PDB file of N, CA and C in Angstrom:
ATOM      1  N   SER S   1       0.821  -1.203   0.000  1.00 55.00           N
ATOM      2  CA  SER S   1       0.000   0.000   0.000  1.00 55.00           C
ATOM      3  C   SER S   1       0.859   1.258   0.000  1.00 55.00           C
ATOM      4  N   GLY S   2       2.145   1.118   0.287  1.00 62.00           N
ATOM      5  CA  GLY S   2       3.021   2.280   0.313  1.00 62.00           C
ATOM      6  C   GLY S   2       3.120   2.938   1.659  1.00 62.00           C
ATOM      7  N   GLY S   3       2.379   2.468   2.638  1.00 80.00           N
ATOM      8  CA  GLY S   3       2.433   3.050   3.972  1.00 80.00           C
ATOM      9  C   GLY S   3       3.318   2.251   4.896  1.00 80.00           C
ATOM     10  N   LEU S   4       3.455   2.755   6.108  1.00 85.00           N
ATOM     11  CA  LEU S   4       4.247   2.081   7.131  1.00 85.00           C
ATOM     12  C   LEU S   4       3.385   1.075   7.883  1.00 85.00           C
ATOM     13  N   ALA S   5       4.033   0.061   8.408  1.00 89.00           N
ATOM     14  CA  ALA S   5       3.365  -0.901   9.272  1.00 89.00           C
ATOM     15  C   ALA S   5       4.329  -1.257  10.388  1.00 89.00           C
ATOM     16  N   TYR S   6       3.789  -1.642  11.512  1.00 92.00           N
ATOM     17  CA  TYR S   6       4.585  -2.102  12.643  1.00 92.00           C
ATOM     18  C   TYR S   6       4.120  -3.509  12.966  1.00 92.00           C
ATOM     19  N   VAL S   7       5.062  -4.421  13.066  1.00 93.00           N
ATOM     20  CA  VAL S   7       4.728  -5.824  13.273  1.00 93.00           C
ATOM     21  C   VAL S   7       5.454  -6.331  14.508  1.00 93.00           C
ATOM     22  N   LEU S   8       4.718  -7.012  15.374  1.00 94.00           N
ATOM     23  CA  LEU S   8       5.327  -7.703  16.503  1.00 94.00           C
ATOM     24  C   LEU S   8       5.728  -9.081  15.994  1.00 94.00           C
ATOM     25  N   ASP S   9       7.013  -9.279  15.824  1.00 91.00           N
ATOM     26  CA  ASP S   9       7.547 -10.512  15.242  1.00 91.00           C
ATOM     27  C   ASP S   9       8.207 -11.338  16.335  1.00 91.00           C
ATOM     28  N   GLU S  10       7.408 -11.940  17.175  1.00 91.00           N
ATOM     29  CA  GLU S  10       7.940 -12.688  18.316  1.00 91.00           C
ATOM     30  C   GLU S  10       8.779 -13.879  17.895  1.00 91.00           C
ATOM     31  N   SER S  11       8.407 -14.539  16.817  1.00 89.00           N
ATOM     32  CA  SER S  11       9.119 -15.748  16.413  1.00 89.00           C
ATOM     33  C   SER S  11      10.278 -15.461  15.462  1.00 89.00           C
ATOM     34  N   GLY S  12      10.309 -14.277  14.868  1.00 85.00           N
ATOM     35  CA  GLY S  12      11.330 -13.959  13.888  1.00 85.00           C
ATOM     36  C   GLY S  12      10.994 -14.456  12.493  1.00 85.00           C
ATOM     37  N   GLU S  13       9.849 -15.081  12.327  1.00 85.00           N
ATOM     38  CA  GLU S  13       9.438 -15.636  11.035  1.00 85.00           C
ATOM     39  C   GLU S  13       9.008 -14.572  10.044  1.00 85.00           C
ATOM     40  N   PHE S  14       8.494 -13.465  10.525  1.00 85.00           N
ATOM     41  CA  PHE S  14       7.980 -12.446   9.609  1.00 85.00           C
ATOM     42  C   PHE S  14       9.058 -11.994   8.634  1.00 85.00           C
ATOM     43  N   GLY S  15      10.214 -11.671   9.139  1.00 75.00           N
ATOM     44  CA  GLY S  15      11.291 -11.192   8.289  1.00 75.00           C
ATOM     45  C   GLY S  15      11.925 -12.260   7.429  1.00 75.00           C
ATOM     46  N   ARG S  16      11.841 -13.499   7.871  1.00 75.00           N
ATOM     47  CA  ARG S  16      12.469 -14.587   7.116  1.00 75.00           C
ATOM     48  C   ARG S  16      11.586 -15.129   6.001  1.00 75.00           C
ATOM     49  N   SER S  17      10.281 -15.250   6.266  1.00 74.00           N
ATOM     50  CA  SER S  17       9.468 -15.952   5.270  1.00 74.00           C
ATOM     51  C   SER S  17       8.078 -15.370   5.034  1.00 74.00           C
ATOM     52  N   ARG S  18       7.720 -14.339   5.731  1.00 77.00           N
ATOM     53  CA  ARG S  18       6.344 -13.840   5.602  1.00 77.00           C
ATOM     54  C   ARG S  18       6.278 -12.411   5.070  1.00 77.00           C
ATOM     55  N   CYS S  19       7.347 -11.981   4.452  1.00 78.00           N
ATOM     56  CA  CYS S  19       7.422 -10.599   4.016  1.00 78.00           C
ATOM     57  C   CYS S  19       8.239 -10.523   2.728  1.00 78.00           C
ATOM     58  N   ASN S  20       7.789  -9.728   1.783  1.00 73.00           N
ATOM     59  CA  ASN S  20       8.511  -9.546   0.527  1.00 73.00           C
ATOM     60  C   ASN S  20       9.614  -8.519   0.730  1.00 73.00           C
ATOM     61  N   ARG S  21      10.796  -8.993   1.068  1.00 75.00           N
ATOM     62  CA  ARG S  21      11.932  -8.112   1.367  1.00 75.00           C
ATOM     63  C   ARG S  21      12.443  -7.374   0.125  1.00 75.00           C
ATOM     64  N   ALA S  22      12.010  -7.781  -1.047  1.00 75.00           N
ATOM     65  CA  ALA S  22      12.409  -7.055  -2.253  1.00 75.00           C
ATOM     66  C   ALA S  22      11.710  -5.704  -2.340  1.00 75.00           C
ATOM     67  N   MET S  23      10.627  -5.542  -1.577  1.00 82.00           N
ATOM     68  CA  MET S  23       9.856  -4.305  -1.654  1.00 82.00           C
ATOM     69  C   MET S  23       9.940  -3.453  -0.392  1.00 82.00           C
ATOM     70  N   VAL S  24      10.362  -4.051   0.720  1.00 84.00           N
ATOM     71  CA  VAL S  24      10.362  -3.318   1.988  1.00 84.00           C
ATOM     72  C   VAL S  24      11.634  -3.591   2.782  1.00 84.00           C
ATOM     73  N   ASP S  25      11.970  -2.646   3.639  1.00 83.00           N
ATOM     74  CA  ASP S  25      12.991  -2.867   4.661  1.00 83.00           C
ATOM     75  C   ASP S  25      12.266  -3.164   5.959  1.00 83.00           C
ATOM     76  N   LEU S  26      12.869  -3.970   6.784  1.00 87.00           N
ATOM     77  CA  LEU S  26      12.374  -4.195   8.135  1.00 87.00           C
ATOM     78  C   LEU S  26      13.365  -3.531   9.069  1.00 87.00           C
ATOM     79  N   ASP S  27      12.956  -2.402   9.608  1.00 88.00           N
ATOM     80  CA  ASP S  27      13.825  -1.635  10.482  1.00 88.00           C
ATOM     81  C   ASP S  27      13.455  -1.897  11.932  1.00 88.00           C
ATOM     82  N   PRO S  28      14.438  -1.857  12.822  1.00 90.00           N
ATOM     83  CA  PRO S  28      14.103  -2.023  14.234  1.00 90.00           C
ATOM     84  C   PRO S  28      13.275  -0.839  14.721  1.00 90.00           C
ATOM     85  N   LEU S  29      12.447  -1.098  15.695  1.00 92.00           N
ATOM     86  CA  LEU S  29      11.632  -0.034  16.293  1.00 92.00           C
ATOM     87  C   LEU S  29      12.480   0.648  17.356  1.00 92.00           C
ATOM     88  N   GLU S  30      13.149   1.749  16.953  1.00 93.00           N
ATOM     89  CA  GLU S  30      14.085   2.430  17.847  1.00 93.00           C
ATOM     90  C   GLU S  30      13.754   3.907  18.055  1.00 93.00           C
ATOM     91  N   ASP S  31      13.132   4.516  17.073  1.00 92.00           N
ATOM     92  CA  ASP S  31      12.834   5.940  17.156  1.00 92.00           C
ATOM     93  C   ASP S  31      11.814   6.183  18.268  1.00 92.00           C
ATOM     94  N   PRO S  32      12.125   7.089  19.214  1.00 96.00           N
ATOM     95  CA  PRO S  32      11.194   7.332  20.332  1.00 96.00           C
ATOM     96  C   PRO S  32       9.784   7.713  19.878  1.00 96.00           C
ATOM     97  N   ALA S  33       9.670   8.470  18.792  1.00 94.00           N
ATOM     98  CA  ALA S  33       8.343   8.854  18.311  1.00 94.00           C
ATOM     99  C   ALA S  33       7.585   7.639  17.791  1.00 94.00           C
ATOM    100  N   ASP S  34       8.277   6.735  17.090  1.00 93.00           N
ATOM    101  CA  ASP S  34       7.638   5.507  16.619  1.00 93.00           C
ATOM    102  C   ASP S  34       7.216   4.628  17.790  1.00 93.00           C
ATOM    103  N   ILE S  35       8.090   4.501  18.772  1.00 96.00           N
ATOM    104  CA  ILE S  35       7.782   3.674  19.947  1.00 96.00           C
ATOM    105  C   ILE S  35       6.543   4.210  20.648  1.00 96.00           C
ATOM    106  N   GLN S  36       6.504   5.514  20.853  1.00 96.00           N
ATOM    107  CA  GLN S  36       5.356   6.136  21.522  1.00 96.00           C
ATOM    108  C   GLN S  36       4.088   5.928  20.701  1.00 96.00           C
ATOM    109  N   ALA S  37       4.182   6.081  19.376  1.00 94.00           N
ATOM    110  CA  ALA S  37       3.012   5.910  18.510  1.00 94.00           C
ATOM    111  C   ALA S  37       2.480   4.481  18.566  1.00 94.00           C
ATOM    112  N   VAL S  38       3.379   3.498  18.509  1.00 96.00           N
ATOM    113  CA  VAL S  38       2.949   2.101  18.543  1.00 96.00           C
ATOM    114  C   VAL S  38       2.300   1.781  19.880  1.00 96.00           C
ATOM    115  N   LYS S  39       2.919   2.215  20.948  1.00 97.00           N
ATOM    116  CA  LYS S  39       2.342   1.947  22.274  1.00 97.00           C
ATOM    117  C   LYS S  39       0.974   2.614  22.405  1.00 97.00           C
ATOM    118  N   HIS S  40       0.865   3.841  21.911  1.00 97.00           N
ATOM    119  CA  HIS S  40      -0.423   4.538  21.974  1.00 97.00           C
ATOM    120  C   HIS S  40      -1.488   3.786  21.169  1.00 97.00           C
ATOM    121  N   LEU S  41      -1.120   3.303  19.982  1.00 96.00           N
ATOM    122  CA  LEU S  41      -2.078   2.550  19.165  1.00 96.00           C
ATOM    123  C   LEU S  41      -2.554   1.285  19.884  1.00 96.00           C
ATOM    124  N   ILE S  42      -1.629   0.602  20.539  1.00 97.00           N
ATOM    125  CA  ILE S  42      -2.008  -0.617  21.267  1.00 97.00           C
ATOM    126  C   ILE S  42      -2.885  -0.266  22.460  1.00 97.00           C
ATOM    127  N   GLU S  43      -2.523   0.795  23.178  1.00 98.00           N
ATOM    128  CA  GLU S  43      -3.347   1.231  24.316  1.00 98.00           C
ATOM    129  C   GLU S  43      -4.765   1.584  23.857  1.00 98.00           C
ATOM    130  N   ARG S  44      -4.857   2.295  22.747  1.00 97.00           N
ATOM    131  CA  ARG S  44      -6.177   2.666  22.219  1.00 97.00           C
ATOM    132  C   ARG S  44      -6.955   1.409  21.804  1.00 97.00           C
ATOM    133  N   HIS S  45      -6.266   0.481  21.178  1.00 97.00           N
ATOM    134  CA  HIS S  45      -6.910  -0.774  20.785  1.00 97.00           C
ATOM    135  C   HIS S  45      -7.460  -1.505  22.012  1.00 97.00           C
ATOM    136  N   VAL S  46      -6.673  -1.557  23.067  1.00 97.00           N
ATOM    137  CA  VAL S  46      -7.126  -2.213  24.298  1.00 97.00           C
ATOM    138  C   VAL S  46      -8.323  -1.472  24.886  1.00 97.00           C
ATOM    139  N   ASP S  47      -8.254  -0.144  24.901  1.00 97.00           N
ATOM    140  CA  ASP S  47      -9.372   0.647  25.435  1.00 97.00           C
ATOM    141  C   ASP S  47     -10.661   0.382  24.664  1.00 97.00           C
ATOM    142  N   LEU S  48     -10.554   0.255  23.351  1.00 97.00           N
ATOM    143  CA  LEU S  48     -11.746   0.089  22.517  1.00 97.00           C
ATOM    144  C   LEU S  48     -12.254  -1.344  22.444  1.00 97.00           C
ATOM    145  N   THR S  49     -11.356  -2.318  22.596  1.00 97.00           N
ATOM    146  CA  THR S  49     -11.751  -3.713  22.365  1.00 97.00           C
ATOM    147  C   THR S  49     -11.594  -4.618  23.580  1.00 97.00           C
ATOM    148  N   ASN S  50     -10.864  -4.143  24.594  1.00 97.00           N
ATOM    149  CA  ASN S  50     -10.562  -4.985  25.759  1.00 97.00           C
ATOM    150  C   ASN S  50      -9.777  -6.237  25.347  1.00 97.00           C
ATOM    151  N   SER S  51      -8.932  -6.095  24.343  1.00 97.00           N
ATOM    152  CA  SER S  51      -8.186  -7.204  23.761  1.00 97.00           C
ATOM    153  C   SER S  51      -7.229  -7.859  24.760  1.00 97.00           C
ATOM    154  N   PRO S  52      -7.374  -9.159  24.989  1.00 97.00           N
ATOM    155  CA  PRO S  52      -6.428  -9.858  25.870  1.00 97.00           C
ATOM    156  C   PRO S  52      -5.000  -9.825  25.311  1.00 97.00           C
ATOM    157  N   ARG S  53      -4.874  -9.955  24.003  1.00 96.00           N
ATOM    158  CA  ARG S  53      -3.539  -9.926  23.386  1.00 96.00           C
ATOM    159  C   ARG S  53      -2.908  -8.547  23.559  1.00 96.00           C
ATOM    160  N   GLY S  54      -3.682  -7.507  23.342  1.00 97.00           N
ATOM    161  CA  GLY S  54      -3.186  -6.153  23.546  1.00 97.00           C
ATOM    162  C   GLY S  54      -2.755  -5.929  24.986  1.00 97.00           C
ATOM    163  N   LYS S  55      -3.539  -6.444  25.933  1.00 98.00           N
ATOM    164  CA  LYS S  55      -3.185  -6.325  27.352  1.00 98.00           C
ATOM    165  C   LYS S  55      -1.869  -7.051  27.634  1.00 98.00           C
ATOM    166  N   TYR S  56      -1.706  -8.216  27.028  1.00 97.00           N
ATOM    167  CA  TYR S  56      -0.465  -8.982  27.188  1.00 97.00           C
ATOM    168  C   TYR S  56       0.731  -8.182  26.675  1.00 97.00           C
ATOM    169  N   VAL S  57       0.585  -7.601  25.487  1.00 97.00           N
ATOM    170  CA  VAL S  57       1.684  -6.832  24.901  1.00 97.00           C
ATOM    171  C   VAL S  57       2.045  -5.660  25.808  1.00 97.00           C
ATOM    172  N   LEU S  58       1.056  -4.947  26.304  1.00 98.00           N
ATOM    173  CA  LEU S  58       1.334  -3.810  27.186  1.00 98.00           C
ATOM    174  C   LEU S  58       1.952  -4.260  28.514  1.00 98.00           C
ATOM    175  N   ALA S  59       1.471  -5.360  29.061  1.00 98.00           N
ATOM    176  CA  ALA S  59       2.004  -5.862  30.328  1.00 98.00           C
ATOM    177  C   ALA S  59       3.448  -6.335  30.178  1.00 98.00           C
ATOM    178  N   ASN S  60       3.827  -6.716  28.965  1.00 98.00           N
ATOM    179  CA  ASN S  60       5.177  -7.223  28.698  1.00 98.00           C
ATOM    180  C   ASN S  60       5.941  -6.303  27.750  1.00 98.00           C
ATOM    181  N   TRP S  61       5.591  -5.044  27.764  1.00 97.00           N
ATOM    182  CA  TRP S  61       6.139  -4.068  26.819  1.00 97.00           C
ATOM    183  C   TRP S  61       7.668  -4.077  26.786  1.00 97.00           C
ATOM    184  N   GLY S  62       8.301  -4.066  27.922  1.00 96.00           N
ATOM    185  CA  GLY S  62       9.760  -4.034  27.976  1.00 96.00           C
ATOM    186  C   GLY S  62      10.400  -5.236  27.313  1.00 96.00           C
ATOM    187  N   ASP S  63       9.806  -6.393  27.453  1.00 96.00           N
ATOM    188  CA  ASP S  63      10.347  -7.613  26.844  1.00 96.00           C
ATOM    189  C   ASP S  63      10.029  -7.711  25.359  1.00 96.00           C
ATOM    190  N   LEU S  64       8.892  -7.161  24.939  1.00 97.00           N
ATOM    191  CA  LEU S  64       8.450  -7.320  23.558  1.00 97.00           C
ATOM    192  C   LEU S  64       8.892  -6.181  22.636  1.00 97.00           C
ATOM    193  N   LEU S  65       9.265  -5.050  23.187  1.00 96.00           N
ATOM    194  CA  LEU S  65       9.599  -3.890  22.367  1.00 96.00           C
ATOM    195  C   LEU S  65      10.657  -4.211  21.315  1.00 96.00           C
ATOM    196  N   GLY S  66      11.665  -4.955  21.667  1.00 94.00           N
ATOM    197  CA  GLY S  66      12.730  -5.299  20.731  1.00 94.00           C
ATOM    198  C   GLY S  66      12.312  -6.270  19.646  1.00 94.00           C
ATOM    199  N   LYS S  67      11.106  -6.811  19.735  1.00 95.00           N
ATOM    200  CA  LYS S  67      10.619  -7.757  18.729  1.00 95.00           C
ATOM    201  C   LYS S  67       9.708  -7.088  17.695  1.00 95.00           C
ATOM    202  N   PHE S  68       9.489  -5.799  17.853  1.00 95.00           N
ATOM    203  CA  PHE S  68       8.718  -5.056  16.853  1.00 95.00           C
ATOM    204  C   PHE S  68       9.630  -4.666  15.705  1.00 95.00           C
ATOM    205  N   VAL S  69       9.079  -4.677  14.509  1.00 92.00           N
ATOM    206  CA  VAL S  69       9.791  -4.178  13.333  1.00 92.00           C
ATOM    207  C   VAL S  69       8.904  -3.157  12.635  1.00 92.00           C
ATOM    208  N   LYS S  70       9.577  -2.220  12.014  1.00 90.00           N
ATOM    209  CA  LYS S  70       8.892  -1.209  11.214  1.00 90.00           C
ATOM    210  C   LYS S  70       9.024  -1.639   9.759  1.00 90.00           C
ATOM    211  N   VAL S  71       7.909  -1.883   9.113  1.00 88.00           N
ATOM    212  CA  VAL S  71       7.890  -2.283   7.717  1.00 88.00           C
ATOM    213  C   VAL S  71       7.847  -0.995   6.895  1.00 88.00           C
ATOM    214  N   PHE S  72       8.946  -0.736   6.187  1.00 83.00           N
ATOM    215  CA  PHE S  72       9.147   0.543   5.511  1.00 83.00           C
ATOM    216  C   PHE S  72       9.365   0.275   4.021  1.00 83.00           C
ATOM    217  N   PRO S  73       8.361   0.533   3.175  1.00 79.00           N
ATOM    218  CA  PRO S  73       8.508   0.274   1.739  1.00 79.00           C
ATOM    219  C   PRO S  73       9.662   1.064   1.131  1.00 79.00           C
ATOM    220  N   HIS S  74      10.396   0.428   0.231  1.00 76.00           N
ATOM    221  CA  HIS S  74      11.517   1.086  -0.432  1.00 76.00           C
ATOM    222  C   HIS S  74      11.068   2.344  -1.165  1.00 76.00           C
ATOM    223  N   GLU S  75       9.925   2.281  -1.839  1.00 75.00           N
ATOM    224  CA  GLU S  75       9.440   3.447  -2.583  1.00 75.00           C
ATOM    225  C   GLU S  75       9.131   4.612  -1.652  1.00 75.00           C
ATOM    226  N   TYR S  76       8.585   4.311  -0.487  1.00 68.00           N
ATOM    227  CA  TYR S  76       8.274   5.367   0.478  1.00 68.00           C
ATOM    228  C   TYR S  76       9.565   6.003   0.980  1.00 68.00           C
ATOM    229  N   LYS S  77      10.570   5.195   1.250  1.00 70.00           N
ATOM    230  CA  LYS S  77      11.865   5.737   1.652  1.00 70.00           C
ATOM    231  C   LYS S  77      12.439   6.622   0.537  1.00 70.00           C
ATOM    232  N   ARG S  78      12.304   6.158  -0.701  1.00 73.00           N
ATOM    233  CA  ARG S  78      12.835   6.928  -1.821  1.00 73.00           C
ATOM    234  C   ARG S  78      12.143   8.285  -1.912  1.00 73.00           C
ATOM    235  N   VAL S  79      10.835   8.303  -1.773  1.00 75.00           N
ATOM    236  CA  VAL S  79      10.088   9.560  -1.835  1.00 75.00           C
ATOM    237  C   VAL S  79      10.522  10.495  -0.712  1.00 75.00           C
ATOM    238  N   LEU S  80      10.782   9.939   0.453  1.00 75.00           N
ATOM    239  CA  LEU S  80      11.221  10.756   1.586  1.00 75.00           C
ATOM    240  C   LEU S  80      12.700  11.121   1.517  1.00 75.00           C
ATOM    241  N   GLY S  81      13.425  10.514   0.598  1.00 75.00           N
ATOM    242  CA  GLY S  81      14.850  10.800   0.477  1.00 75.00           C
ATOM    243  C   GLY S  81      15.697  10.072   1.490  1.00 75.00           C
ATOM    244  N   ILE S  82      15.209   8.929   1.974  1.00 78.00           N
ATOM    245  CA  ILE S  82      15.927   8.112   2.954  1.00 78.00           C
ATOM    246  C   ILE S  82      16.523   6.918   2.222  1.00 78.00           C
ATOM    247  N   ALA S  83      17.799   6.653   2.468  1.00 71.00           N
ATOM    248  CA  ALA S  83      18.448   5.513   1.827  1.00 71.00           C
ATOM    249  C   ALA S  83      17.823   4.215   2.318  1.00 71.00           C
ATOM    250  N   LYS S  84      17.773   3.204   1.418  1.00 65.00           N
ATOM    251  CA  LYS S  84      17.291   1.892   1.837  1.00 65.00           C
ATOM    252  C   LYS S  84      18.122   1.402   3.006  1.00 65.00           C
ATOM    253  N   SER S  85      17.463   0.733   3.938  1.00 61.00           N
ATOM    254  CA  SER S  85      18.091   0.165   5.128  1.00 61.00           C
ATOM    255  C   SER S  85      18.734   1.217   6.020  1.00 61.00           C
ATOM    256  N   ALA S  86      18.304   2.451   5.908  1.00 45.00           N
ATOM    257  CA  ALA S  86      18.796   3.489   6.806  1.00 45.00           C
ATOM    258  C   ALA S  86      18.222   3.248   8.195  1.00 45.00           C
ATOM    259  N   PRO S  87      18.981   3.557   9.242  1.00 42.00           N
ATOM    260  CA  PRO S  87      18.450   3.377  10.587  1.00 42.00           C
ATOM    261  C   PRO S  87      17.274   4.299  10.838  1.00 42.00           C
ATOM    262  N   LEU S  88      16.376   3.875  11.724  1.00 42.00           N
ATOM    263  CA  LEU S  88      15.208   4.684  12.034  1.00 42.00           C
ATOM    264  C   LEU S  88      15.561   6.022  12.640  1.00 42.00           C
ATOM    265  N   SER S  89      16.700   6.117  13.268  1.00 42.00           N
ATOM    266  CA  SER S  89      17.055   7.358  13.932  1.00 42.00           C
ATOM    267  C   SER S  89      17.444   8.450  12.950  1.00 42.00           C
ATOM    268  N   ALA S  90      17.608   8.098  11.664  1.00 42.00           N
ATOM    269  CA  ALA S  90      17.930   9.118  10.672  1.00 42.00           C
ATOM    270  C   ALA S  90      16.741  10.054  10.531  1.00 42.00           C
ATOM    271  N   PRO S  91      16.976  11.357  10.643  1.00 41.00           N
ATOM    272  CA  PRO S  91      15.843  12.282  10.568  1.00 41.00           C
ATOM    273  C   PRO S  91      15.287  12.337   9.155  1.00 41.00           C
ATOM    274  N   PRO S  92      13.964  12.488   9.043  1.00 43.00           N
ATOM    275  CA  PRO S  92      13.407  12.612   7.708  1.00 43.00           C
ATOM    276  C   PRO S  92      13.836  13.935   7.088  1.00 43.00           C
ATOM    277  N   PRO S  93      13.899  13.996   5.777  1.00 42.00           N
ATOM    278  CA  PRO S  93      14.309  15.239   5.139  1.00 42.00           C
ATOM    279  C   PRO S  93      13.272  16.329   5.341  1.00 42.00           C
ATOM    280  N   ALA S  94      13.689  17.568   5.230  1.00 42.00           N
ATOM    281  CA  ALA S  94      12.770  18.687   5.364  1.00 42.00           C
ATOM    282  C   ALA S  94      11.787  18.661   4.210  1.00 42.00           C
ATOM    283  N   GLN S  95      10.552  19.017   4.491  1.00 41.00           N
ATOM    284  CA  GLN S  95       9.486  19.150   3.515  1.00 41.00           C
ATOM    285  C   GLN S  95       9.290  17.907   2.654  1.00 41.00           C
ATOM    286  N   PRO S  96       8.911  16.761   3.241  1.00 44.00           N
ATOM    287  CA  PRO S  96       8.712  15.568   2.427  1.00 44.00           C
ATOM    288  C   PRO S  96       7.621  15.761   1.384  1.00 44.00           C
ATOM    289  N   GLU S  97       6.651  16.655   1.634  1.00 43.00           N
ATOM    290  CA  GLU S  97       5.599  16.885   0.659  1.00 43.00           C
ATOM    291  C   GLU S  97       6.192  17.426  -0.644  1.00 43.00           C
ATOM    292  N   ALA S  98       7.186  18.303  -0.533  1.00 39.00           N
ATOM    293  CA  ALA S  98       7.813  18.863  -1.724  1.00 39.00           C
ATOM    294  C   ALA S  98       8.507  17.768  -2.528  1.00 39.00           C
ATOM    295  N   LYS S  99       9.179  16.848  -1.849  1.00 40.00           N
ATOM    296  CA  LYS S  99       9.840  15.747  -2.544  1.00 40.00           C
ATOM    297  C   LYS S  99       8.806  14.860  -3.227  1.00 40.00           C
ATOM    298  N   PHE S 100       7.668  14.646  -2.573  1.00 41.00           N
ATOM    299  CA  PHE S 100       6.621  13.827  -3.174  1.00 41.00           C
ATOM    300  C   PHE S 100       6.135  14.481  -4.458  1.00 41.00           C
ATOM    301  N   LEU S 101       5.957  15.781  -4.465  1.00 41.00           N
ATOM    302  CA  LEU S 101       5.500  16.468  -5.668  1.00 41.00           C
ATOM    303  C   LEU S 101       6.543  16.351  -6.775  1.00 41.00           C
ATOM    304  N   GLU S 102       7.827  16.457  -6.424  1.00 40.00           N
ATOM    305  CA  GLU S 102       8.880  16.318  -7.429  1.00 40.00           C
ATOM    306  C   GLU S 102       8.805  14.938  -8.087  1.00 40.00           C
ATOM    307  N   VAL S 103       8.659  13.901  -7.259  1.00 43.00           N
ATOM    308  CA  VAL S 103       8.635  12.536  -7.774  1.00 43.00           C
ATOM    309  C   VAL S 103       7.394  12.312  -8.614  1.00 43.00           C
ATOM    310  N   SER S 104       6.268  12.804  -8.177  1.00 39.00           N
ATOM    311  CA  SER S 104       5.036  12.541  -8.898  1.00 39.00           C
ATOM    312  C   SER S 104       4.960  13.305 -10.210  1.00 39.00           C
ATOM    313  N   ARG S 105       5.769  14.336 -10.389  1.00 37.00           N
ATOM    314  CA  ARG S 105       5.761  15.085 -11.639  1.00 37.00           C
ATOM    315  C   ARG S 105       6.697  14.493 -12.680  1.00 37.00           C
ATOM    316  N   GLY S 106       7.401  13.491 -12.351  1.00 37.00           N
ATOM    317  CA  GLY S 106       8.243  12.931 -13.385  1.00 37.00           C
ATOM    318  C   GLY S 106       9.315  12.087 -12.884  1.00 37.00           C
TER     319      GLY S 106
END
């Protein structure tokens, strides 16, 4: 779809056999803003659904955090001006909207 996704890959299988690595990078979840966003999404999910799995993830957040991956499409990185397999801590370029317009015009 061209967007970002965050996956809890407890078994490590997602990156090995359940993901088309030719189209996406799997980056570690290290950026504080990403970590906060993922935790907030899970908290909201638990609030809305009372999900036992969501409660488990939150109760074990410290142990599970390192098992999350950020699924980052290569094309999306290219539009943002981020090199493939760049670490998450790399700041996004200024004005990504302007870069998107440049790419979409040719």
